[in-house]
PDB file of C-alpha atoms and ligand atoms in Angstrom:
ATOM      1  CA  MET P1419     107.964  76.105  82.039  1.00 83.00           C
ATOM      2  CA  LYS P1420     109.664  78.290  79.428  1.00 89.00           C
ATOM      3  CA  THR P1421     110.652  76.899  76.023  1.00 92.00           C
ATOM      4  CA  LYS P1422     114.382  76.204  75.954  1.00 96.00           C
ATOM      5  CA  ILE P1423     116.567  77.185  73.002  1.00 98.00           C
ATOM      6  CA  LEU P1424     120.293  76.501  72.882  1.00 98.00           C
ATOM      7  CA  ILE P1425     122.791  78.707  71.037  1.00 98.00           C
ATOM      8  CA  ILE P1426     126.121  77.046  70.247  1.00 99.00           C
ATOM      9  CA  ASN P1427     129.012  79.126  68.944  1.00 98.00           C
ATOM     10  CA  GLY P1428     132.133  77.419  67.653  1.00 98.00           C
ATOM     11  CA  PRO P1429     135.794  78.382  67.292  1.00 98.00           C
ATOM     12  CA  ASN P1430     136.969  81.995  67.457  1.00 98.00           C
ATOM     13  CA  LEU P1431     133.479  83.298  68.110  1.00 98.00           C
ATOM     14  CA  ASN P1432     134.568  84.032  71.709  1.00 98.00           C
ATOM     15  CA  LEU P1433     136.566  86.883  70.129  1.00 97.00           C
ATOM     16  CA  LEU P1434     133.564  88.658  68.599  1.00 98.00           C
ATOM     17  CA  GLY P1435     133.871  92.386  69.151  1.00 97.00           C
ATOM     18  CA  SER P1436     137.604  92.459  68.500  1.00 97.00           C
ATOM     19  CA  ARG P1437     138.002  89.785  65.816  1.00 97.00           C
ATOM     20  CA  GLU P1438     138.034  91.186  62.242  1.00 96.00           C
ATOM     21  CA  PRO P1439     135.477  93.907  63.084  1.00 97.00           C
ATOM     22  CA  SER P1440     135.051  94.794  59.396  1.00 96.00           C
ATOM     23  CA  VAL P1441     133.601  91.300  58.884  1.00 96.00           C
ATOM     24  CA  TYR P1442     132.009  90.497  62.256  1.00 97.00           C
ATOM     25  CA  GLY P1443     131.295  93.925  63.812  1.00 96.00           C
ATOM     26  CA  ASN P1444     132.251  95.522  67.128  1.00 97.00           C
ATOM     27  CA  THR P1445     129.752  93.853  69.438  1.00 98.00           C
ATOM     28  CA  THR P1446     130.736  91.003  71.740  1.00 98.00           C
ATOM     29  CA  PHE P1447     128.436  87.991  71.766  1.00 98.00           C
ATOM     30  CA  GLU P1448     127.792  88.537  75.478  1.00 98.00           C
ATOM     31  CA  GLU P1449     126.438  92.026  74.668  1.00 98.00           C
ATOM     32  CA  HIS P1450     124.220  90.605  71.956  1.00 98.00           C
ATOM     33  CA  LEU P1451     123.073  87.772  74.216  1.00 98.00           C
ATOM     34  CA  THR P1452     121.831  90.289  76.797  1.00 98.00           C
ATOM     35  CA  LYS P1453     119.756  91.965  74.058  1.00 98.00           C
ATOM     36  CA  LEU P1454     118.446  88.579  72.859  1.00 98.00           C
ATOM     37  CA  LYS P1455     117.392  87.652  76.407  1.00 98.00           C
ATOM     38  CA  ASN P1456     115.522  90.975  76.744  1.00 97.00           C
ATOM     39  CA  THR P1457     113.869  90.725  73.324  1.00 97.00           C
ATOM     40  CA  PHE P1458     112.894  87.072  73.685  1.00 96.00           C
ATOM     41  CA  SER P1459     112.084  87.033  77.383  1.00 95.00           C
ATOM     42  CA  GLU P1460     109.413  84.359  76.850  1.00 94.00           C
ATOM     43  CA  ILE P1461     112.080  81.733  76.196  1.00 95.00           C
ATOM     44  CA  GLU P1462     114.921  80.273  78.220  1.00 96.00           C
ATOM     45  CA  LEU P1463     118.072  80.922  76.261  1.00 98.00           C
ATOM     46  CA  GLU P1464     121.124  78.794  76.977  1.00 98.00           C
ATOM     47  CA  TYR P1465     124.483  79.776  75.507  1.00 98.00           C
ATOM     48  CA  PHE P1466     127.541  77.601  74.929  1.00 98.00           C
ATOM     49  CA  GLN P1467     130.783  78.485  73.164  1.00 98.00           C
ATOM     50  CA  SER P1468     133.720  76.213  72.505  1.00 98.00           C
ATOM     51  CA  ASN P1469     136.808  76.171  70.337  1.00 98.00           C
ATOM     52  CA  ILE P1470     136.877  72.370  70.592  1.00 98.00           C
ATOM     53  CA  GLU P1471     135.061  70.187  68.050  1.00 98.00           C
ATOM     54  CA  GLY P1472     134.310  67.320  70.481  1.00 98.00           C
ATOM     55  CA  GLU P1473     132.790  69.682  73.050  1.00 98.00           C
ATOM     56  CA  ILE P1474     130.410  71.044  70.407  1.00 99.00           C
ATOM     57  CA  ILE P1475     129.421  67.466  69.528  1.00 98.00           C
ATOM     58  CA  ASP P1476     128.836  66.595  73.213  1.00 98.00           C
ATOM     59  CA  LYS P1477     126.669  69.696  73.616  1.00 98.00           C
ATOM     60  CA  LEU P1478     124.569  68.745  70.565  1.00 98.00           C
ATOM     61  CA  HIS P1479     124.060  65.242  72.004  1.00 98.00           C
ATOM     62  CA  ALA P1480     122.852  66.821  75.249  1.00 97.00           C
ATOM     63  CA  ALA P1481     120.258  69.061  73.527  1.00 97.00           C
ATOM     64  CA  LYS P1482     117.412  66.526  73.805  1.00 90.00           C
ATOM     65  CA  ASN P1483     115.153  68.724  75.906  1.00 90.00           C
ATOM     66  CA  HIS P1484     115.555  71.876  73.884  1.00 96.00           C
ATOM     67  CA  LYS P1485     112.972  73.053  71.384  1.00 96.00           C
ATOM     68  CA  GLY P1486     115.756  73.999  68.988  1.00 98.00           C
ATOM     69  CA  VAL P1487     119.441  74.650  68.547  1.00 98.00           C
ATOM     70  CA  ILE P1488     121.002  77.649  66.814  1.00 98.00           C
ATOM     71  CA  LEU P1489     124.454  76.566  65.661  1.00 99.00           C
ATOM     72  CA  ASN P1490     127.256  78.760  64.394  1.00 99.00           C
ATOM     73  CA  ALA P1491     130.029  76.208  64.069  1.00 98.00           C
ATOM     74  CA  GLY P1492     132.488  78.831  62.752  1.00 98.00           C
ATOM     75  CA  ALA P1493     135.138  77.319  60.502  1.00 98.00           C
ATOM     76  CA  TYR P1494     134.110  73.784  61.564  1.00 98.00           C
ATOM     77  CA  THR P1495     131.054  74.383  59.373  1.00 98.00           C
ATOM     78  CA  HIS P1496     133.258  73.914  56.347  1.00 98.00           C
ATOM     79  CA  THR P1497     135.262  70.913  57.564  1.00 98.00           C
ATOM     80  CA  SER P1498     133.498  68.893  60.231  1.00 98.00           C
ATOM     81  CA  ILE P1499     131.652  65.805  59.034  1.00 98.00           C
ATOM     82  CA  ALA P1500     131.570  64.859  62.739  1.00 98.00           C
ATOM     83  CA  ILE P1501     129.516  67.924  63.714  1.00 98.00           C
ATOM     84  CA  GLY P1502     127.248  67.270  60.713  1.00 98.00           C
ATOM     85  CA  ASP P1503     126.812  63.680  61.939  1.00 98.00           C
ATOM     86  CA  ALA P1504     125.941  64.934  65.434  1.00 98.00           C
ATOM     87  CA  VAL P1505     123.251  67.232  63.989  1.00 98.00           C
ATOM     88  CA  ALA P1506     121.879  64.274  62.010  1.00 98.00           C
ATOM     89  CA  ALA P1507     121.940  62.064  65.113  1.00 98.00           C
ATOM     90  CA  ILE P1508     119.660  64.226  67.258  1.00 98.00           C
ATOM     91  CA  SER P1509     115.967  64.844  66.754  1.00 97.00           C
ATOM     92  CA  THR P1510     116.087  68.448  68.027  1.00 98.00           C
ATOM     93  CA  PRO P1511     115.892  70.800  65.014  1.00 98.00           C
ATOM     94  CA  VAL P1512     119.064  72.782  64.312  1.00 98.00           C
ATOM     95  CA  ILE P1513     119.387  76.048  62.391  1.00 98.00           C
ATOM     96  CA  GLU P1514     122.821  76.841  60.959  1.00 98.00           C
ATOM     97  CA  VAL P1515     123.648  80.531  61.330  1.00 98.00           C
ATOM     98  CA  HIS P1516     126.483  82.748  60.180  1.00 98.00           C
ATOM     99  CA  ILE P1517     127.165  86.384  60.944  1.00 98.00           C
ATOM    100  CA  SER P1518     128.838  87.046  57.605  1.00 98.00           C
ATOM    101  CA  ASN P1519     127.416  86.046  54.245  1.00 98.00           C
ATOM    102  CA  VAL P1520     129.532  82.948  53.668  1.00 98.00           C
ATOM    103  CA  MET P1521     128.368  82.739  50.036  1.00 98.00           C
ATOM    104  CA  ASN P1522     129.940  86.139  49.448  1.00 97.00           C
ATOM    105  CA  ARG P1523     133.346  85.060  50.730  1.00 97.00           C
ATOM    106  CA  GLU P1524     136.153  82.643  49.782  1.00 97.00           C
ATOM    107  CA  ASN P1525     135.210  79.403  47.999  1.00 97.00           C
ATOM    108  CA  ASP P1526     136.164  77.261  51.027  1.00 97.00           C
ATOM    109  CA  ARG P1527     133.374  78.958  52.961  1.00 98.00           C
ATOM    110  CA  HIS P1528     130.745  78.040  50.353  1.00 98.00           C
ATOM    111  CA  ILE P1529     130.932  74.438  51.533  1.00 98.00           C
ATOM    112  CA  SER P1530     129.048  73.293  54.619  1.00 98.00           C
ATOM    113  CA  LYS P1531     129.269  69.805  56.119  1.00 98.00           C
ATOM    114  CA  ILE P1532     126.331  70.692  58.354  1.00 98.00           C
ATOM    115  CA  SER P1533     123.628  72.354  56.205  1.00 98.00           C
ATOM    116  CA  ARG P1534     122.066  69.191  54.799  1.00 98.00           C
ATOM    117  CA  HIS P1535     121.201  68.027  58.314  1.00 98.00           C
ATOM    118  CA  CYS P1536     119.765  71.387  59.419  1.00 98.00           C
ATOM    119  CA  GLU P1537     116.244  72.720  59.296  1.00 97.00           C
ATOM    120  CA  GLY P1538     117.585  75.818  57.500  1.00 98.00           C
ATOM    121  CA  ILE P1539     120.464  78.240  57.096  1.00 98.00           C
ATOM    122  CA  ILE P1540     120.642  81.943  57.948  1.00 98.00           C
ATOM    123  CA  THR P1541     123.744  83.754  56.730  1.00 98.00           C
ATOM    124  CA  GLY P1542     124.862  87.336  56.328  1.00 98.00           C
ATOM    125  CA  PHE P1543     122.622  89.341  58.633  1.00 98.00           C
ATOM    126  CA  GLY P1544     125.290  90.142  61.206  1.00 98.00           C
ATOM    127  CA  LEU P1545     124.348  89.252  64.768  1.00 98.00           C
ATOM    128  CA  TYR P1546     120.723  89.685  63.699  1.00 98.00           C
ATOM    129  CA  SER P1547     121.071  86.210  62.121  1.00 98.00           C
ATOM    130  CA  TYR P1548     120.541  84.846  65.654  1.00 98.00           C
ATOM    131  CA  ASN P1549     117.382  86.958  66.098  1.00 98.00           C
ATOM    132  CA  LEU P1550     115.981  85.574  62.841  1.00 98.00           C
ATOM    133  CA  ALA P1551     116.616  81.998  63.937  1.00 98.00           C
ATOM    134  CA  LEU P1552     114.942  82.657  67.296  1.00 98.00           C
ATOM    135  CA  LYS P1553     111.947  84.262  65.601  1.00 97.00           C
ATOM    136  CA  TYR P1554     111.549  81.126  63.498  1.00 97.00           C
ATOM    137  CA  PHE P1555     111.612  78.806  66.495  1.00 96.00           C
ATOM    138  CA  ILE P1556     109.121  80.990  68.385  1.00 94.00           C
ATOM    139  CA  SER P1557     106.722  81.976  65.577  1.00 91.00           C
ATOM    140  CA  VAL P1558     106.744  78.910  63.363  1.00 87.00           C
ATOM    141  CA  LYS P1559     107.705  76.051  65.669  1.00 74.00           C
ATOM    142  CA  GLY P1560     106.198  77.747  68.755  1.00 71.00           C
TER     143      GLY P1560
HETATM  144  C1  LIG C2474     131.243  82.362  60.442  1.00 63.94           C
HETATM  145  C2  LIG C2474     131.754  82.153  59.017  1.00 63.94           C
HETATM  146  C3  LIG C2474     132.850  81.101  58.988  1.00 63.94           C
HETATM  147  O1  LIG C2474     133.332  80.934  57.667  1.00 63.94           O
HETATM  148  C4  LIG C2474     134.019  81.556  59.865  1.00 63.94           C
HETATM  149  O2  LIG C2474     135.014  80.567  59.886  1.00 63.94           O
HETATM  150  C5  LIG C2474     133.596  81.934  61.231  1.00 63.94           C
HETATM  151  C6  LIG C2474     132.367  82.693  61.402  1.00 63.94           C
HETATM  152  C7  LIG C2474     130.199  83.498  60.520  1.00 63.94           C
HETATM  153  O3  LIG C2474     129.493  83.549  61.504  1.00 63.94           O
HETATM  154  O4  LIG C2474     130.134  84.344  59.617  1.00 63.94           O
HETATM  155  O5  LIG C2474     134.292  81.677  62.201  1.00 63.94           O
HETATM  156  O6  LIG C2474     130.593  81.167  60.860  1.00 63.94           O
END
């Protein structure tokens, strides 16, 4: 059976490709996901996107059988103690990822309610941030 990794994208990330392309690029997440599935064909990649905080929490609770979770909680990163609590509540390791370099942006984005509960943070490598997180789960946690 293939190792299962779950990618969760939060609010507004369904608009990647058209949303603020100077910050987030021109590629849709679906396009990038196809490339990820080809590059990392040895794993089973599940993808979930929601603009709703509670749905992201429910999905984290359901991630028991996954080797790892790659979480881009979008703006909820900076506000949601509840998503941070959900990460803390599960034993599956979670990597926080961001497309943009949040430390290079407005002060509000320097705060994360999630990071302390995560295995690590990857920020600022564009969509390649997801590749880096996958490489970690495969090479180091493999
Ligand atoms: C983001 C950064 C967040 O500050 C922002 O609210 C997003 C996307 C990123 O991937 O760079 O929606 O998580």
